[in-house]
XYZ file of N, CA, C and O in Angstrom:
788
model
N 0.909 -1.214 0.033
C -0.195 0.141 0.116
C 0.480 1.267 0.136
O 1.716 1.276 0.721
N 0.547 2.233 -0.925
C 1.313 3.348 -0.963
C 0.908 4.389 -0.181
O -0.418 4.235 0.371
N 1.687 4.863 0.576
C 1.075 6.363 2.021
C 1.585 7.590 1.222
O 2.353 7.883 0.504
N 0.589 8.357 1.813
C 0.454 9.919 1.089
C 1.499 10.418 2.187
O 1.848 10.537 3.312
N 2.506 10.992 1.206
C 3.313 12.044 2.011
C 2.559 13.223 2.652
O 1.394 13.804 2.128
N 2.976 13.617 3.508
C 2.591 14.609 4.355
C 2.750 16.397 3.739
O 3.659 16.287 3.241
N 1.666 16.839 3.853
C 1.506 18.085 3.286
C 2.436 19.277 3.790
O 2.876 20.014 3.150
N 2.764 19.257 4.885
C 3.745 19.999 6.181
C 5.199 19.361 5.296
O 6.403 20.404 5.481
N 5.538 18.564 4.870
C 6.807 17.599 4.776
C 7.508 18.274 3.536
O 6.776 18.029 2.466
N 8.714 18.645 3.499
C 9.198 18.747 2.057
C 9.905 17.476 1.143
O 9.636 16.310 2.451
N 10.165 17.530 -0.242
C 10.186 16.262 -0.643
C 11.464 15.725 -0.078
O 11.903 14.341 -0.257
N 12.558 16.322 0.387
C 13.959 15.962 0.400
C 14.426 15.745 1.815
O 15.504 15.735 2.304
N 13.219 15.656 2.812
C 13.164 15.245 4.249
C 13.830 14.007 4.133
O 14.068 14.102 5.569
N 13.864 12.932 3.857
C 14.093 11.609 4.191
C 13.256 11.023 4.127
O 11.866 10.877 3.628
N 13.584 9.563 5.033
C 12.654 8.568 4.933
C 11.185 9.181 5.595
O 11.272 9.693 6.520
N 10.348 8.527 5.218
C 8.729 8.872 5.640
C 8.582 7.886 7.611
O 8.957 6.741 7.403
N 7.908 8.849 8.248
C 7.850 8.246 9.331
C 5.894 7.397 9.363
O 5.176 8.002 8.946
N 5.992 6.299 9.584
C 4.567 5.971 9.315
C 3.730 6.464 10.385
O 2.679 6.484 10.078
N 4.134 6.381 11.421
C 2.851 7.630 12.114
C 2.487 8.782 11.593
O 1.557 9.014 11.843
N 3.717 9.379 11.142
C 3.477 10.865 10.577
C 2.563 10.673 9.648
O 1.029 11.545 9.427
N 2.196 10.050 8.480
C 1.495 9.694 7.712
C -0.220 9.392 8.074
O -1.090 9.688 7.830
N -0.150 8.292 9.271
C -1.451 7.912 10.035
C -1.872 9.130 10.818
O -3.059 9.435 10.470
N -1.101 10.287 10.919
C -1.586 11.131 11.588
C -1.866 12.133 10.758
O -3.043 12.850 10.775
N -1.344 12.092 9.766
C -2.039 13.150 8.867
C -3.432 12.865 8.138
O -3.876 13.797 7.804
N -3.337 11.433 7.889
C -4.256 11.160 7.522
C -5.730 11.115 8.532
O -6.918 11.486 7.914
N -5.262 10.995 9.553
C -6.420 11.420 10.695
C -7.094 12.487 10.445
O -8.038 12.810 10.738
N -5.879 13.411 10.594
C -5.948 15.041 10.550
C -6.839 15.204 9.270
O -7.955 16.096 9.394
N -6.887 14.870 8.446
C -7.521 15.159 6.768
C -8.901 14.668 6.777
O -10.079 15.213 6.719
N -9.094 13.429 7.298
C -10.481 12.709 7.889
C -11.258 13.576 8.768
O -12.376 14.016 8.501
N -10.548 13.962 9.726
C -10.874 14.695 10.779
C -11.537 16.027 10.242
O -12.779 16.375 10.373
N -10.712 16.797 9.321
C -11.158 18.080 8.754
C -12.672 17.814 7.732
O -13.484 18.530 7.820
N -12.298 16.456 6.975
C -13.353 16.228 6.129
C -14.618 16.210 6.947
O -15.712 16.291 6.462
N -14.551 15.394 7.978
C -15.691 15.247 9.182
C -16.015 16.679 9.578
O -17.645 16.733 9.460
N -15.460 17.466 9.668
C -15.723 18.985 10.386
C -16.584 19.559 9.431
O -17.584 20.005 9.465
N -15.818 19.668 8.030
C -16.516 19.649 6.749
C -17.925 19.300 6.779
O -18.997 20.184 6.795
N -18.018 17.946 6.739
C -19.510 17.349 6.412
C -20.502 17.930 7.439
O -21.692 18.381 7.431
N -19.771 17.720 8.982
C -20.495 18.121 9.884
C -21.287 19.676 10.026
O -22.758 20.020 9.830
N -20.521 20.704 9.452
C -20.890 21.890 9.247
C -22.139 22.044 7.743
O -22.848 22.825 8.060
N -21.550 21.197 6.797
C -22.860 21.635 5.926
C -24.097 20.372 6.228
O -25.159 20.934 5.758
N -23.957 19.231 7.130
C -25.313 19.067 7.643
C -26.005 19.918 8.314
O -27.058 20.168 8.577
N -25.068 20.738 9.382
C -25.856 21.690 10.117
C -26.432 22.704 8.963
O -27.563 23.286 9.552
N -25.997 23.263 8.317
C -25.960 24.002 7.071
C -27.770 23.764 6.393
O -28.862 24.160 6.556
N -27.385 22.215 6.441
C -28.714 21.691 5.428
C -29.985 21.472 6.416
O -30.666 22.135 6.172
N -29.650 21.051 7.816
C -30.573 21.316 8.547
C -31.169 22.661 8.948
O -32.250 22.578 8.832
N -30.577 23.556 9.091
C -30.769 24.550 9.272
C -31.876 25.441 8.104
O -32.967 25.824 8.176
N -31.555 25.362 6.746
C -32.362 25.310 5.705
C -33.581 24.717 5.528
O -34.466 25.038 5.320
N -33.467 23.273 6.034
C -34.426 22.738 5.975
C -35.698 22.947 6.807
O -36.619 22.842 6.725
N -35.143 23.467 7.954
C -35.905 24.180 9.035
C -36.396 25.233 8.699
O -38.202 25.225 8.865
N -35.822 25.975 8.178
C -36.366 27.268 7.370
C -37.890 26.969 6.577
O -38.656 27.399 6.537
N -37.158 26.131 5.577
C -38.283 25.776 4.569
C -39.399 24.680 5.282
O -40.637 25.263 4.862
N -39.152 23.858 6.406
C -40.340 23.434 6.673
C -41.124 24.601 7.681
O -42.502 24.391 7.436
N -40.708 25.451 8.301
C -41.636 26.595 8.877
C -42.045 27.308 7.844
O -43.482 27.787 7.877
N -41.550 27.817 6.646
C -42.113 28.194 5.457
C -43.515 27.591 5.117
O -44.019 27.817 4.907
N -42.956 26.211 4.747
C -44.294 25.517 4.396
C -45.204 25.000 5.509
O -46.623 25.426 4.853
N -44.789 25.242 6.561
C -45.989 25.351 7.530
C -47.078 26.473 7.903
O -48.279 26.569 7.716
N -46.380 27.537 7.435
C -47.134 29.102 7.741
C -47.550 29.045 6.269
O -49.061 29.482 6.518
N -47.215 28.806 4.836
C -47.890 28.723 3.994
C -49.133 27.254 3.874
O -50.471 28.214 3.620
N -49.054 26.690 4.587
C -50.219 25.646 5.189
C -51.021 26.063 5.764
O -52.323 25.861 5.721
N -50.585 26.782 7.060
C -51.649 27.406 7.648
C -52.503 28.464 7.182
O -53.878 28.868 7.008
N -51.849 29.509 6.082
C -52.842 30.129 5.501
C -53.736 29.770 4.403
O -54.539 30.565 4.631
N -52.943 28.878 4.025
C -53.877 28.457 2.959
C -55.019 27.286 3.429
O -56.386 27.682 2.807
N -54.958 26.704 4.739
C -56.047 26.250 5.199
C -56.959 27.167 5.695
O -58.459 27.011 5.455
N -56.422 28.242 6.319
C -57.431 29.549 6.852
C -58.381 29.970 5.645
O -59.755 29.715 5.702
N -57.863 30.289 4.399
C -58.146 30.583 2.972
C -58.905 29.378 2.678
O -60.354 30.141 2.238
N -59.020 28.199 2.792
C -59.739 27.345 2.281
C -60.578 27.354 3.314
O -62.012 27.038 2.739
N -60.354 27.162 4.517
C -61.883 27.560 5.217
C -62.764 28.308 4.972
O -64.113 28.060 5.236
N -62.244 29.506 4.742
C -63.383 30.713 4.559
C -63.928 30.533 3.346
O -65.119 30.733 2.944
N -63.527 30.090 1.891
C -63.876 29.566 1.049
C -64.967 28.761 0.915
O -66.154 29.015 0.403
N -64.869 27.691 1.649
C -65.764 26.284 2.215
C -66.768 27.273 2.631
O -68.054 26.645 2.364
N -66.608 28.064 3.491
C -67.923 28.734 4.396
C -68.888 29.377 3.145
O -69.973 29.369 3.274
N -68.262 29.967 2.387
C -68.741 30.826 1.459
C -69.604 30.180 0.481
O -70.757 30.232 0.261
N -68.684 28.916 0.020
C -69.450 27.923 -1.079
C -70.663 27.420 -0.070
O -71.529 26.961 -1.258
N -70.397 26.769 1.075
C -71.769 26.517 1.287
C -72.813 27.498 1.516
O -74.069 26.972 1.443
N -72.171 28.778 2.270
C -73.458 29.934 2.219
C -74.241 30.094 0.314
O -75.345 29.641 0.440
N -73.461 29.846 -0.176
C -73.872 29.889 -1.752
C -74.822 28.922 -2.009
O -75.951 28.971 -2.754
N -74.486 27.906 -1.824
C -74.718 26.221 -2.365
C -76.074 26.357 -1.436
O -77.554 25.626 -2.022
N -76.057 26.768 -0.352
C -77.768 26.820 0.292
C -78.632 27.952 -0.376
O -79.669 27.661 -0.654
N -78.134 28.898 -0.885
C -79.050 29.965 -1.754
C -79.175 29.201 -2.809
O -80.564 29.206 -3.395
N -78.132 28.440 -3.617
C -78.777 27.816 -4.784
C -80.005 27.040 -4.697
O -80.814 26.714 -5.429
N -79.412 25.820 -3.557
C -80.754 24.968 -3.224
C -81.934 25.620 -2.985
O -82.859 25.039 -3.564
N -82.137 26.567 -2.103
C -83.408 27.660 -1.926
C -83.996 28.063 -3.527
O -85.298 27.697 -3.704
N -82.920 28.494 -4.411
C -83.789 29.086 -5.285
C -84.006 28.073 -6.298
O -85.049 27.840 -7.285
N -83.603 26.934 -6.290
C -83.623 25.974 -7.075
C -85.079 25.334 -6.564
O -85.624 24.736 -7.544
N -85.322 24.883 -5.302
C -86.073 24.507 -4.991
C -87.537 25.313 -5.332
O -88.565 24.724 -5.724
N -87.243 26.550 -5.354
C -88.345 27.184 -5.729
C -88.592 27.350 -7.177
O -89.799 27.186 -7.466
N -87.696 27.112 -7.932
C -87.623 26.631 -9.420
C -88.449 25.628 -10.102
O -89.257 25.508 -10.729
N -88.088 24.570 -8.733
C -88.477 23.457 -9.288
C -90.362 23.196 -8.893
O -91.168 22.752 -9.972
N -90.304 23.882 -7.878
C -91.923 24.322 -7.667
C -92.988 24.844 -8.607
O -93.897 24.540 -9.251
N -91.825 25.739 -9.103
C -93.040 26.558 -10.438
C -92.943 25.814 -11.374
O -93.675 25.640 -12.019
N -91.827 25.363 -12.049
C -91.780 24.097 -13.115
C -92.800 22.928 -12.731
O -93.286 22.740 -13.652
N -93.184 22.504 -11.556
C -94.020 21.693 -11.518
C -95.239 22.043 -11.566
O -96.243 21.411 -12.255
N -95.876 23.244 -11.068
C -96.759 23.710 -11.250
C -96.913 23.867 -13.047
O -98.215 23.725 -13.461
N -95.734 24.137 -13.368
C -96.300 24.974 -14.809
C -96.406 23.482 -15.439
O -97.457 23.189 -16.534
N -95.782 22.299 -15.492
C -95.650 21.178 -16.071
C -97.027 20.467 -15.734
O -98.071 19.783 -16.587
N -97.336 20.755 -14.656
C -99.065 20.144 -14.188
C -100.077 20.663 -15.173
O -101.005 20.003 -15.842
N -99.932 21.984 -15.154
C -100.848 22.825 -16.196
C -100.923 22.301 -17.727
O -101.710 22.139 -18.447
N -99.554 22.435 -18.362
C -99.414 21.626 -19.213
C -100.104 20.605 -19.641
O -100.543 19.805 -20.561
N -99.581 19.656 -18.636
C -99.976 18.115 -18.664
C -101.591 17.894 -18.759
O -102.411 17.424 -19.432
N -102.371 19.267 -17.862
C -103.967 18.841 -18.111
C -104.239 19.908 -19.329
O -105.477 19.126 -19.806
N -103.805 20.481 -19.693
C -104.032 21.428 -20.947
C -103.953 19.643 -22.242
O -104.594 19.819 -23.180
N -102.551 19.317 -22.049
C -102.445 18.263 -23.186
C -103.364 17.085 -22.985
O -103.877 16.386 -24.015
N -103.928 16.374 -21.990
C -104.531 15.689 -21.602
C -105.882 16.208 -22.541
O -106.604 15.569 -23.271
N -106.719 17.383 -22.308
C -107.816 17.857 -22.703
C -107.820 17.497 -24.378
O -108.758 17.293 -25.325
N -106.706 18.368 -24.812
C -106.855 17.924 -26.036
C -106.279 16.980 -26.890
O -106.977 16.401 -27.695
N -105.809 15.819 -25.939
C -105.767 14.143 -26.444
C -107.014 13.838 -26.464
O -107.680 12.772 -27.105
N -107.665 14.044 -25.248
C -108.972 13.653 -25.069
C -109.834 13.928 -26.296
O -110.945 13.363 -27.127
N -110.168 15.528 -26.629
C -110.640 15.926 -27.730
C -110.532 15.565 -29.006
O -111.430 15.006 -30.253
N -109.263 14.696 -29.226
C -108.512 14.533 -30.600
C -109.262 13.010 -31.060
O -109.196 12.465 -31.990
N -109.004 12.411 -29.738
C -109.423 10.427 -29.457
C -110.563 11.185 -29.928
O -111.070 10.214 -30.814
N -111.667 11.686 -29.565
C -113.218 11.714 -30.008
C -113.034 11.945 -31.099
O -114.448 11.240 -31.933
N -112.621 13.014 -31.976
C -112.854 13.551 -33.391
C -111.963 12.048 -34.155
O -112.831 11.569 -35.026
N -111.023 11.623 -33.516
C -110.529 10.286 -34.561
C -111.488 9.300 -34.608
O -111.827 8.490 -35.597
N -112.194 8.743 -32.934
C -112.983 7.528 -33.258
C -114.197 8.203 -34.505
O -114.659 7.440 -35.190
N -114.743 9.336 -34.259
C -115.841 9.889 -34.942
C -115.525 9.751 -36.666
O -116.172 9.215 -37.404
N -114.182 10.130 -36.790
C -113.716 10.002 -38.634
C -113.614 8.377 -38.503
O -113.881 8.137 -39.852
N -113.208 7.719 -37.711
C -112.992 6.056 -38.091
C -114.683 5.866 -38.298
O -114.725 4.847 -39.155
N -115.358 5.821 -37.341
C -116.814 5.678 -37.926
C -117.516 5.987 -39.333
O -117.809 5.130 -39.703
N -116.936 7.164 -39.533
C -117.250 7.631 -41.015
C -117.126 6.795 -41.660
O -117.106 6.375 -42.826
N -115.434 6.573 -41.358
C -114.978 6.345 -42.814
C -115.120 4.803 -42.688
O -115.105 3.690 -43.982
N -115.203 4.249 -41.593
C -115.793 2.507 -41.750
C -116.791 2.370 -42.186
O -117.030 1.695 -43.130
N -117.735 3.374 -42.298
C -119.395 3.236 -42.898
C -118.866 3.475 -44.365
O -119.483 2.912 -45.102
N -118.192 4.542 -44.701
C -117.980 4.588 -45.918
C -117.234 3.486 -46.996
O -117.540 2.876 -48.080
N -116.361 2.858 -46.139
C -115.185 1.610 -46.687
C -116.537 0.585 -46.699
O -116.439 -0.353 -47.613
N -117.613 0.419 -45.778
C -118.486 -0.514 -45.997
C -119.369 -0.540 -47.444
O -119.600 -1.586 -48.084
N -119.788 0.741 -47.102
C -120.700 0.779 -48.418
C -119.799 0.757 -49.761
O -120.236 0.503 -50.805
N -118.355 1.187 -49.983
C -117.445 0.834 -50.938
C -117.596 -0.543 -51.090
O -117.434 -1.172 -52.476
N -117.073 -1.196 -50.080
C -116.935 -2.846 -49.997
C -118.196 -3.324 -50.746
O -118.135 -4.484 -51.958
N -119.478 -2.842 -50.173
C -120.670 -3.551 -50.754
C -120.645 -3.424 -52.532
O -121.131 -4.051 -53.169
N -120.462 -2.112 -52.674
C -120.663 -1.451 -54.281
C -119.521 -2.662 -55.034
O -119.677 -2.995 -56.357
N -118.610 -2.828 -54.656
C -117.515 -3.534 -55.282
C -117.917 -4.952 -55.383
O -117.599 -5.476 -56.511
N -118.192 -5.474 -53.986
C -118.921 -6.748 -54.043
C -119.874 -7.182 -55.561
O -120.253 -7.988 -55.920
N -120.732 -6.085 -55.372
C -121.907 -6.133 -56.358
C -121.224 -6.087 -57.918
O -121.919 -6.653 -58.801
N -120.162 -5.181 -58.191
C -119.614 -4.736 -59.048
C -118.816 -6.213 -59.749
O -119.080 -6.659 -60.931
N -118.147 -6.644 -58.729
C -117.675 -7.605 -58.965
C -118.544 -9.053 -59.411
O -118.066 -9.563 -60.143
N -119.909 -9.018 -58.830
C -120.477 -10.312 -59.135
C -121.138 -9.918 -60.458
O -121.411 -11.072 -61.236
N -121.359 -8.705 -60.657
C -122.138 -8.684 -62.103
C -120.779 -8.670 -63.360
O -121.364 -9.275 -64.434
N -119.610 -8.505 -62.944
C -118.599 -8.723 -63.628
C -118.281 -10.548 -63.881
O -118.276 -10.978 -65.058
N -118.662 -11.058 -62.876
C -118.559 -12.019 -62.704
C -119.666 -13.016 -63.944
O -119.159 -13.907 -64.449
N -120.753 -12.561 -63.763
C -121.845 -12.978 -64.553
C -121.661 -12.944 -65.818
O -121.571 -13.339 -66.639
N -121.211 -11.508 -66.046
C -121.010 -10.879 -67.929
C -119.662 -11.763 -68.246
O -120.017 -12.424 -69.612
N -118.734 -12.222 -67.436
C -117.519 -13.175 -67.596
C -118.226 -14.375 -68.062
O -117.734 -14.693 -68.973
N -119.097 -14.924 -67.168
C -120.047 -16.238 -67.822
C -120.310 -16.187 -68.344
O -120.105 -17.234 -69.787
N -121.315 -14.972 -68.902
C -121.955 -15.173 -70.207
C -120.689 -15.027 -71.344
O -121.190 -15.834 -72.275
N -119.936 -14.238 -71.123
C -118.966 -14.394 -72.494
C -117.879 -15.567 -72.650
O -117.956 -15.898 -73.837
N -118.056 -16.249 -71.451
C -117.275 -17.326 -71.696
C -117.955 -18.315 -72.258
O -117.536 -19.307 -73.414
N -119.090 -18.164 -72.098
C -120.154 -19.508 -72.793
C -120.478 -18.860 -74.289
O -120.719 -19.693 -75.201
N -120.481 -17.649 -74.429
C -120.817 -17.255 -75.797
C -119.385 -17.678 -76.715
O -119.845 -17.852 -77.729
N -118.191 -17.317 -75.856
C -117.313 -17.818 -77.001
C -116.701 -19.122 -76.701
O -116.562 -19.605 -77.965
N -117.483 -19.839 -75.996
C -117.593 -21.316 -76.231
C -118.372 -21.925 -77.171
O -117.892 -22.932 -78.182
N -119.663 -21.372 -77.082
C -120.539 -21.636 -78.674
C -120.023 -21.354 -79.632
O -119.758 -21.832 -80.900
N -119.300 -20.221 -79.775
C -118.578 -19.362 -80.735
C -117.733 -20.545 -81.523
O -117.627 -20.560 -82.972
N -116.816 -20.724 -80.932
C -115.478 -21.690 -81.133
C -116.245 -22.906 -81.500
O -115.527 -23.557 -82.685
N -117.387 -23.479 -81.179
C -118.004 -24.663 -81.769
C -118.533 -24.575 -83.225
O -118.442 -25.453 -83.791
N -119.172 -23.412 -83.234
C -119.525 -22.608 -84.618
C -118.466 -22.657 -85.554
O -118.322 -23.265 -86.536
N -117.306 -22.191 -84.734
C -116.058 -21.933 -85.752
C -115.360 -23.102 -86.372
O -115.120 -23.453 -87.221
N -115.406 -24.115 -85.075
C -114.916 -25.359 -85.449
C -115.781 -26.378 -86.286
O -115.481 -26.935 -87.161
N -117.090 -26.100 -86.111
C -117.942 -26.448 -87.341
C -117.974 -25.814 -88.363
O -117.769 -26.841 -89.593
N -117.904 -24.770 -88.872
C -117.875 -24.558 -89.887
C -116.752 -24.483 -90.545
O -116.565 -24.820 -91.999
N -115.559 -24.371 -90.014
C -114.141 -24.989 -90.606
C -114.141 -26.472 -90.955
O -113.459 -26.761 -92.367
N -114.891 -27.385 -90.265
C -114.557 -29.000 -90.680
C -115.387 -28.876 -91.770
O -115.170 -29.193 -93.075
N -116.424 -28.038 -92.092
C -117.677 -27.958 -93.184
C -116.676 -27.374 -94.507
O -117.014 -27.442 -95.636
N -115.857 -26.441 -94.279
C -115.177 -25.641 -95.093
C -114.189 -26.450 -96.009
O -113.664 -26.465 -97.035
N -113.539 -27.082 -94.707
C -112.480 -28.189 -95.253
C -113.301 -29.206 -96.150
O -112.769 -29.546 -96.861
N -114.518 -30.020 -95.643
C -114.761 -30.940 -96.412
C -115.548 -29.938 -97.768
O -114.905 -30.876 -99.174
N -115.931 -29.262 -98.201
C -116.246 -28.708 -99.194
C -114.964 -27.960 -100.256
O -114.972 -28.423 -101.267
N -113.971 -27.862 -99.145
C -112.575 -27.319 -100.152
C -112.084 -28.567 -100.918
O -111.868 -29.037 -101.643
N -111.995 -29.901 -99.720
C -111.693 -31.229 -100.349
C -112.336 -31.183 -101.788
O -112.306 -32.203 -102.506
N -113.927 -31.538 -101.449
C -114.450 -32.004 -102.652
C -114.359 -31.100 -104.045
O -114.313 -31.509 -104.951
N -114.182 -29.710 -103.594
C -113.835 -29.020 -104.865
C -112.267 -28.929 -105.148
O -112.235 -29.320 -106.774
N -111.717 -29.311 -104.548
C -110.228 -29.618 -105.085
C -110.265 -31.178 -105.766
O -109.961 -31.330 -106.851
N -111.052 -32.081 -105.160
C -111.379 -33.444 -106.208
C -112.049 -33.015 -107.503
O -111.516 -33.250 -108.460
N -112.965 -32.209 -107.476
C -113.749 -32.035 -108.733
C -112.808 -31.147 -109.924
O -112.756 -31.426 -110.669
N -112.073 -30.132 -109.170
C -111.200 -29.903 -109.830
C -109.820 -30.644 -110.524
O -109.645 -30.706 -111.762
N -109.711 -31.036 -109.886
C -108.448 -32.338 -110.104
C -109.513 -33.358 -111.296
O -108.317 -33.772 -112.128
N -110.582 -33.544 -111.275
C -110.903 -34.281 -112.376
C -111.139 -33.816 -113.712
O -110.837 -34.161 -114.710
N -111.341 -32.621 -112.882
C -111.694 -31.493 -114.711
C -110.308 -31.449 -115.027
O -110.098 -31.316 -116.640
N -109.369 -31.252 -114.384
C -108.267 -30.909 -114.767
C -107.494 -32.158 -115.770
O -106.854 -32.193 -116.527
N -107.895 -33.531 -115.010
C -107.560 -34.826 -115.612
C -108.424 -34.880 -117.022
O -107.809 -35.297 -118.329
N -109.630 -34.391 -116.920
C -110.554 -34.485 -118.328
C -109.715 -33.591 -119.026
O -109.559 -33.833 -120.511
N -109.278 -32.393 -118.878
C -108.873 -31.311 -120.144
C -107.568 -31.803 -120.310
O -106.991 -31.392 -121.121
N -106.885 -32.708 -119.641
C -105.619 -33.010 -119.965
C -105.519 -33.635 -121.056
O -104.267 -33.714 -121.809
N -106.589 -34.587 -120.751
C -106.580 -35.534 -122.220
C -107.461 -35.400 -123.154
O -107.368 -35.633 -123.973
N -107.815 -34.138 -123.272
C -108.858 -33.239 -124.659
C -108.047 -33.125 -125.580
O -106.069 -32.894 -125.530
N -108.145 -33.170 -126.990
C -107.205 -33.259 -128.009
C -106.840 -31.652 -128.409
O -105.749 -31.240 -128.817
N -107.597 -30.604 -127.899
C -107.277 -29.502 -127.632
C -105.945 -28.967 -126.918
O -105.237 -28.386 -127.418
N -105.632 -29.730 -126.050
C -104.783 -29.182 -125.122
C -103.240 -30.192 -125.437
O -102.368 -29.463 -125.138
N -103.810 -31.292 -126.410
C -102.328 -31.753 -127.008
C -102.000 -30.656 -127.587
O -102.018 -30.147 -128.719
N -100.421 -31.228 -127.795
C -99.015 -30.576 -128.738
C -99.234 -31.249 -129.815
O -98.852 -32.292 -129.941
N -99.856 -30.576 -130.788
C -99.659 -31.432 -132.219
C -98.437 -31.410 -132.845
O -98.094 -32.571 -133.565
N -97.458 -30.942 -132.696
C -96.142 -30.986 -132.900
C -95.762 -32.189 -132.191
O -94.740 -32.885 -133.121
N -95.719 -32.283 -131.242
C -95.070 -33.782 -130.239
C -95.368 -34.732 -130.901
O -95.079 -35.539 -131.140
N -97.010 -34.991 -131.683
C -97.331 -36.102 -131.975
C -97.273 -36.071 -133.526
O -97.109 -37.243 -133.670
N -96.650 -35.542 -134.101
C -95.991 -35.432 -135.558
C -94.797 -35.427 -135.310
O -94.635 -36.156 -136.953
N -94.097 -35.549 -134.624
C -92.639 -35.767 -134.336
C -91.631 -34.945 -134.860
O -90.620 -35.077 -135.060
N -92.210 -33.488 -134.503
C -91.308 -32.225 -135.029
C -90.576 -31.808 -133.564
O -89.612 -31.350 -133.743
N -91.109 -32.322 -132.233
C -90.254 -31.824 -131.232
C -89.848 -33.379 -130.482
O -90.538 -34.271 -130.826
N -88.823 -33.334 -129.730
C -88.585 -34.254 -129.031
C -88.616 -34.077 -127.535
O -88.719 -33.011 -126.886
């Protein structure tokens, strides 16, 4: 372990005494301890001043807050009283409005029931008229259906008769064509005389 030379001793004073260095170290530690002690005392003094200041501020703040709370409680009581009065007035107004609205609703309900009865009677009359009209249309439709059926039968009969008549006429015209084709007037005289091939 290296030993620190004494600050009082010159460099060329000779070999070091181990006790001198120990005493010098103890003196230096003692000075450091004294310095630390004075710093701690100074820090304690500052801390005490700060705590006293904080306590003073806290006391003044507490007093101010107490006064403010009392003022707020008084204002709250006043607000409660005025609010209760306003609620009572509003309750009276709401009750009056409810009565007026109830009367209007009853009136509207009576009018709506009367209108519904009138509409119901009108709808019944219209339904009856529509039923009668539908019945008449059904009868007309059945009559037309019967007429169309008889007309179809007549057309089918007429078509069959016309077809038969057409077939007879065609048969007759084929017979006439066969007769006329064998007639001497329709023959080509040059063909028979051998002038044409």
